[in-house]
Coordinates of C-alpha atoms in Angstrom, one line a residue:
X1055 CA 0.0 0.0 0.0
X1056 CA 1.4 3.2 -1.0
X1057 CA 3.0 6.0 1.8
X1058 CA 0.3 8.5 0.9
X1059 CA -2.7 5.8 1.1
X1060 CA -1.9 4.8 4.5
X1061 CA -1.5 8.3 6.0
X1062 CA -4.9 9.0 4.4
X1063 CA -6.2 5.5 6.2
X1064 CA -4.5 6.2 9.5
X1065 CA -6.3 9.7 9.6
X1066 CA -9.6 8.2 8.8
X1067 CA -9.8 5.4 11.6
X1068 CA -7.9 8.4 14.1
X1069 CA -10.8 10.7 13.4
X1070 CA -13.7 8.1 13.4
X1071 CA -14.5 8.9 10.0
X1072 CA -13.9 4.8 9.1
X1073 CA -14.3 1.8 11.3
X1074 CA -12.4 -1.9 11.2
X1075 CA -14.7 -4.7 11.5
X1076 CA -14.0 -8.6 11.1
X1077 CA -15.1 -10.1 8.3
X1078 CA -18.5 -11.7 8.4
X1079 CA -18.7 -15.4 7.9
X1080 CA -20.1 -15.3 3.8
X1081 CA -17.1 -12.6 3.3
X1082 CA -14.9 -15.2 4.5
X1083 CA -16.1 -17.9 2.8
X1084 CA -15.0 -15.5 -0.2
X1085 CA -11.5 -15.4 0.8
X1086 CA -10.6 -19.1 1.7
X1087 CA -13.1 -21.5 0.4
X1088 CA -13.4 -20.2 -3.1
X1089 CA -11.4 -21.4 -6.2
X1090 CA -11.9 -18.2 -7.9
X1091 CA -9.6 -15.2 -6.5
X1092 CA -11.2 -12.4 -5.1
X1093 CA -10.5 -9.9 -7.6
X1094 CA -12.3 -11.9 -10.1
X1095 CA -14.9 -10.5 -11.8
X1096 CA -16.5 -14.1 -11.3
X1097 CA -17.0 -12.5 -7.9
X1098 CA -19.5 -9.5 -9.8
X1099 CA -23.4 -9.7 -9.3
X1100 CA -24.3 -7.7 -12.1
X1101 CA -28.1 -6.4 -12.6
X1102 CA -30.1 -3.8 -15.0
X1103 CA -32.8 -1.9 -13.8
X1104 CA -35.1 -0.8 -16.8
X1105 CA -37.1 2.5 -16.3
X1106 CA -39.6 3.6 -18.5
X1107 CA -40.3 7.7 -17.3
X1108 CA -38.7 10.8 -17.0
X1109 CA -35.5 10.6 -15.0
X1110 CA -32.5 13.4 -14.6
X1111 CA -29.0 13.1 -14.1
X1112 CA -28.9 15.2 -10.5
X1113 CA -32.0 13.5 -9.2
X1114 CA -29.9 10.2 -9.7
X1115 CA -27.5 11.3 -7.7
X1116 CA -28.9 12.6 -5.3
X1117 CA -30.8 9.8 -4.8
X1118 CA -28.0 7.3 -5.1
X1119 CA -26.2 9.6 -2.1
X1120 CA -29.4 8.4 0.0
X1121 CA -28.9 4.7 -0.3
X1122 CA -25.4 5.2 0.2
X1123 CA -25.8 7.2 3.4
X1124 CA -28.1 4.5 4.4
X1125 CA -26.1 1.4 3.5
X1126 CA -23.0 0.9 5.3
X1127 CA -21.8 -1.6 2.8
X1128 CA -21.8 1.1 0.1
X1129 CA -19.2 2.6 2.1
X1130 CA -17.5 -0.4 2.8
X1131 CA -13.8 -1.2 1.2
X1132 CA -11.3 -4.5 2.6
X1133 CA -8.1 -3.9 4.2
X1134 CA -4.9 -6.8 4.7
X1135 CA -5.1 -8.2 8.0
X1136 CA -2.3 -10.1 10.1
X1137 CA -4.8 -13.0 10.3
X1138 CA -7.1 -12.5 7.9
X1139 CA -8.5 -9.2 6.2
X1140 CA -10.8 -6.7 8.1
X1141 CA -13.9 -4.6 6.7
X1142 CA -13.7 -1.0 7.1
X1143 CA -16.7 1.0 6.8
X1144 CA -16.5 5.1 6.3
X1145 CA -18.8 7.6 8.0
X1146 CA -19.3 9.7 4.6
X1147 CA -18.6 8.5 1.2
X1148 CA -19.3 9.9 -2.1
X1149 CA -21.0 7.9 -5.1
X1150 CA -19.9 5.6 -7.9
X1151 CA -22.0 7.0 -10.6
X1152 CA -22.2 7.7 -14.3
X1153 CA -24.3 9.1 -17.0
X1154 CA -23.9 7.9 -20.7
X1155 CA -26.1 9.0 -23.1
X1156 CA -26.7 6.6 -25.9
X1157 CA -29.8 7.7 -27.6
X1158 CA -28.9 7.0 -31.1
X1159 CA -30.3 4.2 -33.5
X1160 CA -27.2 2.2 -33.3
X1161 CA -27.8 1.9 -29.8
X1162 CA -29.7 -1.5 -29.6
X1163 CA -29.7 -4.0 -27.0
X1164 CA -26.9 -5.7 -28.0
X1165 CA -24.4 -2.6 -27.7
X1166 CA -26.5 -1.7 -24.3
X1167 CA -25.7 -5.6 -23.4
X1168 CA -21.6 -4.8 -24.2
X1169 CA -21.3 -1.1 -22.4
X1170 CA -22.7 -3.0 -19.2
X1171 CA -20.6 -5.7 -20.0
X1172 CA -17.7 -3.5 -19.8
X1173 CA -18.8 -2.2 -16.2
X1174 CA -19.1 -5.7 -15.3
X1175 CA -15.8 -6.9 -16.2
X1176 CA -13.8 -4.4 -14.5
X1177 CA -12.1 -4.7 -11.2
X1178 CA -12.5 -3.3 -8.1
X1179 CA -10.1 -1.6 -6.3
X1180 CA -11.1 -3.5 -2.3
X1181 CA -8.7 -1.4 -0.6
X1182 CA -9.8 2.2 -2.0
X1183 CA -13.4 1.3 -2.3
X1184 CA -16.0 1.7 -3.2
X1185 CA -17.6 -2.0 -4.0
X1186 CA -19.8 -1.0 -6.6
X1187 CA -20.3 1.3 -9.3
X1188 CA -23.1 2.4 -11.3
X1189 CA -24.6 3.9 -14.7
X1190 CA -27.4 5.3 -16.3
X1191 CA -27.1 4.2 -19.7
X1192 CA -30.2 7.2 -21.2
X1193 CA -31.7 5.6 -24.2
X1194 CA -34.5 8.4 -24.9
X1195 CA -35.8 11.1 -22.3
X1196 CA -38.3 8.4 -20.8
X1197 CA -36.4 5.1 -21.2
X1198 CA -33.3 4.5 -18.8
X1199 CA -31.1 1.9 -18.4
X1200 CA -29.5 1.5 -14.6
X1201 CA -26.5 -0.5 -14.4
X1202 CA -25.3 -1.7 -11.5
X1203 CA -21.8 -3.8 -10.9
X1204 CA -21.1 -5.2 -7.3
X1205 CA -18.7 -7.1 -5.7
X1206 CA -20.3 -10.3 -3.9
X1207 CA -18.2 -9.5 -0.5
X1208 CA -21.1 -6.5 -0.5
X1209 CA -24.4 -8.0 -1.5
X1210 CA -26.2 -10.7 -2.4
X1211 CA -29.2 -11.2 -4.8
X1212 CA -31.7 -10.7 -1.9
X1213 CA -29.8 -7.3 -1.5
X1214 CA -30.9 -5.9 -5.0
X1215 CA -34.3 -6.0 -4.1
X1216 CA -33.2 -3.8 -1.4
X1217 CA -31.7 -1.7 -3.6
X1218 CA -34.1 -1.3 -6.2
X1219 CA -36.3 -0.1 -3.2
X1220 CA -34.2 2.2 -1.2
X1221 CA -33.4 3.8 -4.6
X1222 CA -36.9 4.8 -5.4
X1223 CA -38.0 5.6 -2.0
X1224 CA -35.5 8.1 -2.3
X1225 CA -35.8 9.1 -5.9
X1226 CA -39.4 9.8 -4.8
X1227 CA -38.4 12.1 -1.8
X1228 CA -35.9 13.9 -3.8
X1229 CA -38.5 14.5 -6.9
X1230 CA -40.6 15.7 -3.9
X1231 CA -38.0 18.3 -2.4
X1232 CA -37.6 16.5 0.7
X1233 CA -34.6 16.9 2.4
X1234 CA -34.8 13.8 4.8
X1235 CA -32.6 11.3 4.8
X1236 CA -33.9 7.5 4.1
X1237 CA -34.6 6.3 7.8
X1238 CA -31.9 4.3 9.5
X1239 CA -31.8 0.0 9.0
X1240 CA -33.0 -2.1 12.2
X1241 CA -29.3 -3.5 12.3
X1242 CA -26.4 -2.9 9.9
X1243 CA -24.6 -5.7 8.2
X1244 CA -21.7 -5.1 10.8
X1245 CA -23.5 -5.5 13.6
X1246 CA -25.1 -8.3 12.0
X1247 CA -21.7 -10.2 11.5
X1248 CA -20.7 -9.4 15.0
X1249 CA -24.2 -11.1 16.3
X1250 CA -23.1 -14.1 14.0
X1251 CA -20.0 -14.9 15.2
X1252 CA -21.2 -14.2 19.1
X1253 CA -23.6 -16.9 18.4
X1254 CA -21.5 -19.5 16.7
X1255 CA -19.4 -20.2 19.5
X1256 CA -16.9 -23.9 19.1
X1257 CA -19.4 -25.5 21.1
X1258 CA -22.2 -24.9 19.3
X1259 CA -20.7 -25.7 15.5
X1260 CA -19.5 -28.7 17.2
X1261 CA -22.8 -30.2 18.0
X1262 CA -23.5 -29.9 14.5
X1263 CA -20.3 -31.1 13.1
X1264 CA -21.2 -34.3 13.4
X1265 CA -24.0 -34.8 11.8
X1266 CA -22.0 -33.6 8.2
X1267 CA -18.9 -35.9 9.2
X1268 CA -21.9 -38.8 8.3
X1269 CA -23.7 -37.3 5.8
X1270 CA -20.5 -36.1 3.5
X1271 CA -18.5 -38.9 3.9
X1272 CA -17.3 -40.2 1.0
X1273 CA -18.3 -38.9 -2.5
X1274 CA -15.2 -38.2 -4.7
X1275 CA -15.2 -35.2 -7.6
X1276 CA -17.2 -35.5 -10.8
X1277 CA -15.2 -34.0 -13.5
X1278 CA -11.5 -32.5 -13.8
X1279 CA -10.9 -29.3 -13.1
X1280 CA -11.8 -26.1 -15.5
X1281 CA -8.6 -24.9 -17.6
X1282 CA -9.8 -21.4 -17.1
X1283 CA -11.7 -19.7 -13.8
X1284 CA -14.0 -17.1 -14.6
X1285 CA -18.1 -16.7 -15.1
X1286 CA -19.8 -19.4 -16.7
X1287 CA -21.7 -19.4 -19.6
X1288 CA -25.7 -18.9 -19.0
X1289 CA -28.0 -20.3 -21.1
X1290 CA -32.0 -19.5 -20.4
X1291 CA -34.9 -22.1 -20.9
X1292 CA -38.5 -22.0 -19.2
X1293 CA -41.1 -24.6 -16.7
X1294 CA -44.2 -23.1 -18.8
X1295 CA -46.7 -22.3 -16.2
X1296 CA -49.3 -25.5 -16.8
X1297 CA -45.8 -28.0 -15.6
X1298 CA -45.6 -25.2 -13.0
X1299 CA -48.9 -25.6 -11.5
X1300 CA -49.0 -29.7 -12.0
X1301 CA -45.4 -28.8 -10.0
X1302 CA -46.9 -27.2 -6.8
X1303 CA -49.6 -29.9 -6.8
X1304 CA -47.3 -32.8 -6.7
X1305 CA -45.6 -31.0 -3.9
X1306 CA -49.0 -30.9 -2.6
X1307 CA -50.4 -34.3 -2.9
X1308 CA -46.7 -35.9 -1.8
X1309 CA -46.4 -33.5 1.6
X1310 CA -43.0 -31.8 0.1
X1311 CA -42.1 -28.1 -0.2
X1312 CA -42.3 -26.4 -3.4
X1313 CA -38.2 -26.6 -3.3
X1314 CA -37.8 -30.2 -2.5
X1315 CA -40.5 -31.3 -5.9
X1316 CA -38.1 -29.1 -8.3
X1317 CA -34.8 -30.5 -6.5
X1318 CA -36.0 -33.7 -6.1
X1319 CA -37.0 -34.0 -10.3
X1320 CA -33.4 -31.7 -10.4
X1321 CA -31.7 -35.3 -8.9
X1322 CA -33.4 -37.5 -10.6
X1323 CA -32.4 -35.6 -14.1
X1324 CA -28.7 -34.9 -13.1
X1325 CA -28.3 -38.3 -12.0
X1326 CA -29.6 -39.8 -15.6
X1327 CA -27.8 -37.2 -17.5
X1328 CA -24.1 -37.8 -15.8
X1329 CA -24.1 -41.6 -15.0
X1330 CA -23.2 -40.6 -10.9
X1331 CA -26.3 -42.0 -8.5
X1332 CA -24.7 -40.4 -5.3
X1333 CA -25.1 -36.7 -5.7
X1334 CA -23.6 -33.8 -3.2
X1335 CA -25.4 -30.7 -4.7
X1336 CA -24.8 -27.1 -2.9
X1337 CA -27.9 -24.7 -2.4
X1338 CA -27.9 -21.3 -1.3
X1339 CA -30.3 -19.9 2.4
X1340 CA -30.8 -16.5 2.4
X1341 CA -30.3 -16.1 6.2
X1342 CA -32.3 -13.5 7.0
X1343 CA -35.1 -15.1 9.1
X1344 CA -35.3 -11.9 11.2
X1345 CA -36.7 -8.4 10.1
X1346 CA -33.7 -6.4 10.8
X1347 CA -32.0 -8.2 8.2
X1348 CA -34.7 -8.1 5.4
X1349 CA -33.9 -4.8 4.5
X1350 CA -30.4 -4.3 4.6
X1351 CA -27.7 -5.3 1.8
X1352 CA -24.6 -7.2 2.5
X1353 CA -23.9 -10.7 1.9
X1354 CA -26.2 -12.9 4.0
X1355 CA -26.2 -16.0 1.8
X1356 CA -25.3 -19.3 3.0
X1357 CA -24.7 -22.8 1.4
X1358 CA -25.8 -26.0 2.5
X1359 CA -24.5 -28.9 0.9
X1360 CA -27.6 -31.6 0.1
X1361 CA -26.5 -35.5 -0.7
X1362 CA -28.7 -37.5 -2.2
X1363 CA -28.9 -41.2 -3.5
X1364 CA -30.8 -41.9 -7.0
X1365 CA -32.4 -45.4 -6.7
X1366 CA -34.3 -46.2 -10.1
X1367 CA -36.2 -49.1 -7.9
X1368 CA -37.8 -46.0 -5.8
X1369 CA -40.8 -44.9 -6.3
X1370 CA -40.8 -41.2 -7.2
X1371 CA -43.3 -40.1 -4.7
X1372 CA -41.0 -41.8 -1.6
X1373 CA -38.2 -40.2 -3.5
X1374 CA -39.4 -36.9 -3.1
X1375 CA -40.5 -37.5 0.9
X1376 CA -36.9 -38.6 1.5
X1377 CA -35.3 -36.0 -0.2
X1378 CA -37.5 -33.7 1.4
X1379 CA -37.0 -35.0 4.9
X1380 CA -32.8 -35.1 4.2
X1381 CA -33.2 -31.1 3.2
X1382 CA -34.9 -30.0 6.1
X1383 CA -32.3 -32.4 8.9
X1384 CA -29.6 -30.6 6.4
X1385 CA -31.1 -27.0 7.2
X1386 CA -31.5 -27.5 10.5
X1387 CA -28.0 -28.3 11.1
X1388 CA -26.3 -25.8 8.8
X1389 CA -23.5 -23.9 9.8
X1390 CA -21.4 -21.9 8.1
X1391 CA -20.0 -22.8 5.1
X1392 CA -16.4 -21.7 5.8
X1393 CA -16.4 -23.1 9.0
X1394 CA -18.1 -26.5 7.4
X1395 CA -15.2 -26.4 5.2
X1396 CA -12.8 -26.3 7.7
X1397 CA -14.0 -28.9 9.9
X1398 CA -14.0 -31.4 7.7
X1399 CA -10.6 -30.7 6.3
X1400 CA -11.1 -29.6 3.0
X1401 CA -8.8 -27.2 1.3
X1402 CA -9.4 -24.7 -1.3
X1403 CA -8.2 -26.1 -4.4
X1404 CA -7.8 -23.7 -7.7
X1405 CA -10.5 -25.2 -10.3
X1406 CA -12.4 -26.6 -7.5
X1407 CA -15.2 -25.5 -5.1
X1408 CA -15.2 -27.5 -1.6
X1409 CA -17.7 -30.1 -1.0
X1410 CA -20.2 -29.6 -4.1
X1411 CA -19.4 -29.4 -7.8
X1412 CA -23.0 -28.5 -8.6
X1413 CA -25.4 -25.8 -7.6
X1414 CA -29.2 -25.5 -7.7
X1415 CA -31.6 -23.0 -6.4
X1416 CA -34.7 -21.6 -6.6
X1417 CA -34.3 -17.8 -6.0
X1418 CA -37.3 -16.7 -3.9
X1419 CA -36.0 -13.0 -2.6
X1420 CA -38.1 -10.3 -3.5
X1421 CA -37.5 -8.8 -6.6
X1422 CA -39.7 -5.8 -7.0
X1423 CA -41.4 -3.9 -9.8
X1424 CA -41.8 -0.7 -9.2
X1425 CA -44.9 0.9 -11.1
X1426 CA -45.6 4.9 -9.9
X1427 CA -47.3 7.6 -11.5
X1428 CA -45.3 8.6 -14.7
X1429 CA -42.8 5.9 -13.6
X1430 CA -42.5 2.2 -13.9
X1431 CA -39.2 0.0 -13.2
X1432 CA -38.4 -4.1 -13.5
X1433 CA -34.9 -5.5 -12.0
X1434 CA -33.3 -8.1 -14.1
X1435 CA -30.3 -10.7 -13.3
X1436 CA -26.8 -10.4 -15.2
X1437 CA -24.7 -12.3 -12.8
X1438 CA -25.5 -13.9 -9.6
X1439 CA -21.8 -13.7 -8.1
X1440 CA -21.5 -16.8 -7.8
X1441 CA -19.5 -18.8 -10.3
X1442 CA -17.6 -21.1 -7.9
X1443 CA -18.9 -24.6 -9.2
X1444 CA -18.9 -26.2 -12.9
X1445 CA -22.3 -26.4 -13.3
X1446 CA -25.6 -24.6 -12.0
X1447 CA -29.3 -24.6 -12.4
X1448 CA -31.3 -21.2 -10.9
X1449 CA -34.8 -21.4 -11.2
X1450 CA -37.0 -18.0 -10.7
X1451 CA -40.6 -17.8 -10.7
X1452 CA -42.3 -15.5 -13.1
X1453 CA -45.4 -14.5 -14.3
X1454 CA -45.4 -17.0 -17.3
X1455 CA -43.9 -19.9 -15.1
X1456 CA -41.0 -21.1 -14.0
X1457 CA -37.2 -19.4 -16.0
X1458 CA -34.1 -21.9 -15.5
X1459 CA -30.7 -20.5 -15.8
X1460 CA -28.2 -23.0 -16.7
X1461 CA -24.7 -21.9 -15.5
X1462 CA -22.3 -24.1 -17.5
X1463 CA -18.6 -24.1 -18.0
X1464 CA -17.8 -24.3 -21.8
X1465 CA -14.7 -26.1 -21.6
X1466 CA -16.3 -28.9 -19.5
X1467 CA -19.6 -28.6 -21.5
X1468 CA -21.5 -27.9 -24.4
X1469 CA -24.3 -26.4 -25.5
X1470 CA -25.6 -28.8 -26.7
X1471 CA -25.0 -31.3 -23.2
X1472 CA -26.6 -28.5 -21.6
X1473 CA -30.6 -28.6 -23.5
X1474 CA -29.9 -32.7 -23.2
X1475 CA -29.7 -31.5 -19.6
X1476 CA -32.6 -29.2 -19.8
X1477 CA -34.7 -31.7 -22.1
X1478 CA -34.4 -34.6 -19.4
X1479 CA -35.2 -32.4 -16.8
X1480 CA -38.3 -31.2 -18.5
X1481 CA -39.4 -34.9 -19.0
X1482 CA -39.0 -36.4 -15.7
X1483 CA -40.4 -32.9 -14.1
X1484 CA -43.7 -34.2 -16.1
X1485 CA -43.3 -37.6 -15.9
X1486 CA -43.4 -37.6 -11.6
X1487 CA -46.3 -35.0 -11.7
X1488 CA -48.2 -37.4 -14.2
X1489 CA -47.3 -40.9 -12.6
X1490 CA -45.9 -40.3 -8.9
X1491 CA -46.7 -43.4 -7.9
X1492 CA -44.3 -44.8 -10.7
X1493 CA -41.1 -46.1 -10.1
X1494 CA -38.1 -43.3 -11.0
X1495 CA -37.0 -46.0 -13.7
X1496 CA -40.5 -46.1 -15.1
X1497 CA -40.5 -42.1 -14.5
X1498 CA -37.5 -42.2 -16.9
X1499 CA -38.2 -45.1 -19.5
X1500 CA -41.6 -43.0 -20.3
X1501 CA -41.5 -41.5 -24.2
X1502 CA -41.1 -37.8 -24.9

């Protein structure tokens, strides 16, 4: 670190004006679980927010300064540590903000696509800060394009939700002339952290060592390693919403969540595709059971690491109850994934994510449309952060059904392995909603 930049550092935490704070257990999990180095832009959740109404470059600002002032990880950069790196969190920060205007006719989607790219792919600077930056992209006076690039030690996909709300509430107030700041969270993602790590005392993740020791034993990896780290390739398909409905009543009739129907079909699919029977699969919690958290940003997200065992002689039904029962033991005793990690021995090995190779989910935080007089906007997924397995399925709920994102490494895959993948999954989604009562190698023997 440069002379200058620690003089400026050292006057900052001498006059209050910045704070040190451990790292919180997802941060960590960054630093020494992940096969993909923290400055990649792997590690980038990367969204658009499309408004359709009249918006002005000051009134952006000033109403990005709001959410700022409100949310201490937008003021949050990483410093070295002896042990490990520390968080430090300023009082008053500016904003990372720009404002391109591309309103020509050779300004389509695709070029909009690559300018965002662009913000996407470049680093941050952890030490100097700020985690994030941001664009409006103005494609006429009433169409708007808001970029937003931020690194996953910061936020999580339930935290753009947040976003997308603190940004109008105060893009409302400052349209209005109000001069009041956006109210103050319940708790801030520091003080959540330090709450974390006073409740996970040795004791406690000991008691629920254990039961992973048992339930991870064994499994070797699936593939090689990737030649090259980076983001995967994503690749869309759709549940049309008839599948989706027969879905949630086979969840229904068979006593399982929502969740443990999709995942239960996703282990059946991946199982038939690949040739392995004995599956670890890593799926993400939000952890934010408590208010106070709902409405703050900073990465919350845990993993929990689900095994399961394909029997074709099982019928699909018991299947599903199984799997369901295994999920919920599995959440009860979650821990920390860094800590999981750790106790068990793993290391982080480059090419490799610990424990699981593949990742499903079904992403369930709120991700608002915002629809106001003169003034309508709709959040939409680039990047999840979250690149650090060889093959992923996310599954969000719409208003047409159900959209899959397949996250796929191209050197291990194709694109054409990948709507195999889709196509089988499809199938046996349909078959176990038809027939539950079938046998899984009945569910998969049935035509097309």
């Amino acid at each position: 670190m440069p002379a200058d930049q620690r003089a400026r550092l050292k006057q900052w935490l001498d006059s209050g004006e910045a704070q040190l704070h451990p790292l919180t257990f997802p941060q960590r999990e960054l630093w020494e679980t992940s096969p993909v180095p923290i400055e990649d832009s792997a590690n980038h959740i990367c969204c658009f927010i499309e408004v359709q109404g009249l918006l002005t470059e000051r009134e952006c600002r000033a109403a990005i300064q709001r959410v700022v002032d409100r949310q201490e990880v937008l003021r949050l950069s990483i410093l070295p540590g002896k042990e490990r790196p520390l968080q430090m969190i300023r009082r008053n920060c500016g904003i990372n903000f720009d404002f391109l205007d591309v309103a020509s006719d050779d300004a389509g989607p695709d070029e909009i696509e690559e300018l965002a790219a662009e913000m996407f792919r470049a680093p941050f600077d952890l030490v100097q800060g700020p985690l994030y930056r941001a664009a409006d992209l103005r494609r006429a006076t009433n169409h708007h394009v808001l970029v937003f690039a931020i690194h996953h030690a910061i936020a999580d996909g339930w935290s753009l939700g947040v976003l997308v709300q603190d940004l109008f509430a105060a893009y409302i107030e400052v349209v209005m002339g109000s001069s009041e700041a956006l109210p103050p969270v319940a708790q801030t993602y520091s003080a959540w952290g330090g709450a974390e790590r006073a409740f996970w005392k040795p004791e406690i993740l000991e008691q629920r060592i254990e039961f992973w020791r048992t339930k991870l034993a064994g499994p070797g990896r699936m593939w090689s390693p990737p030649i090259a780290l980076g983001a995967p390739t994503r690749w869309l398909s759709a549940i049309p919403a008839g599948l989706t409905n027969e879905t949630r009543e086979l969840a229904r009739r068979t006593g399982v969540t929502f969740f443990s129907a999709l995942f239960g079909a996703f282990q059946i699919t991946f199982s038939e595709w690949s040739g392995f029977d004995d599956l670890v699969v890593g799926t993400p919690v939000a952890n934010r059971t408590k208010q106070t958290a709902r409405e703050t940003m900073g990465y919350y997200a845990g993993i929990v690491p689900l095994r399961g065992h394909v029997d074709r002689s099982r019928v699909a039904a018991d299947y599903l109850r199984a799997g369901h029962q295994l999920t919920v033991d599995s959440f009860a005793n979650a821990i920390p994934f860094v800590e999981l990690v750790h106790a068990l021995g793993e290391k982080s090995e480059e090419g490799y994510n610990p424990l699981f190779e593949v990742r499903f989910a079904l992403q369930n935080h709120p991700m608002p449309e915002i629809s106001l007089p003169n003034l309508s906007a709709r959040l939409s997924m680039r990047s999840t952060g979250t690149a650090r397995f060889q093959l992923g399925c996310e599954i969000t709920e719409d208003d047409e059904g159900l959209e899959i994102a397949w996250l796929f490494r191209e050197n291990l895959f194709s694109r054409r392995d990948i709507e195999s993948l889709d196509g089988i999954f499809q199938r046996v989604l349909a078959g176990i909603c038809r027939s539950p009562e079938n046998r899984i190698s009945e569910v998969l023997n049935q035509p097309q």
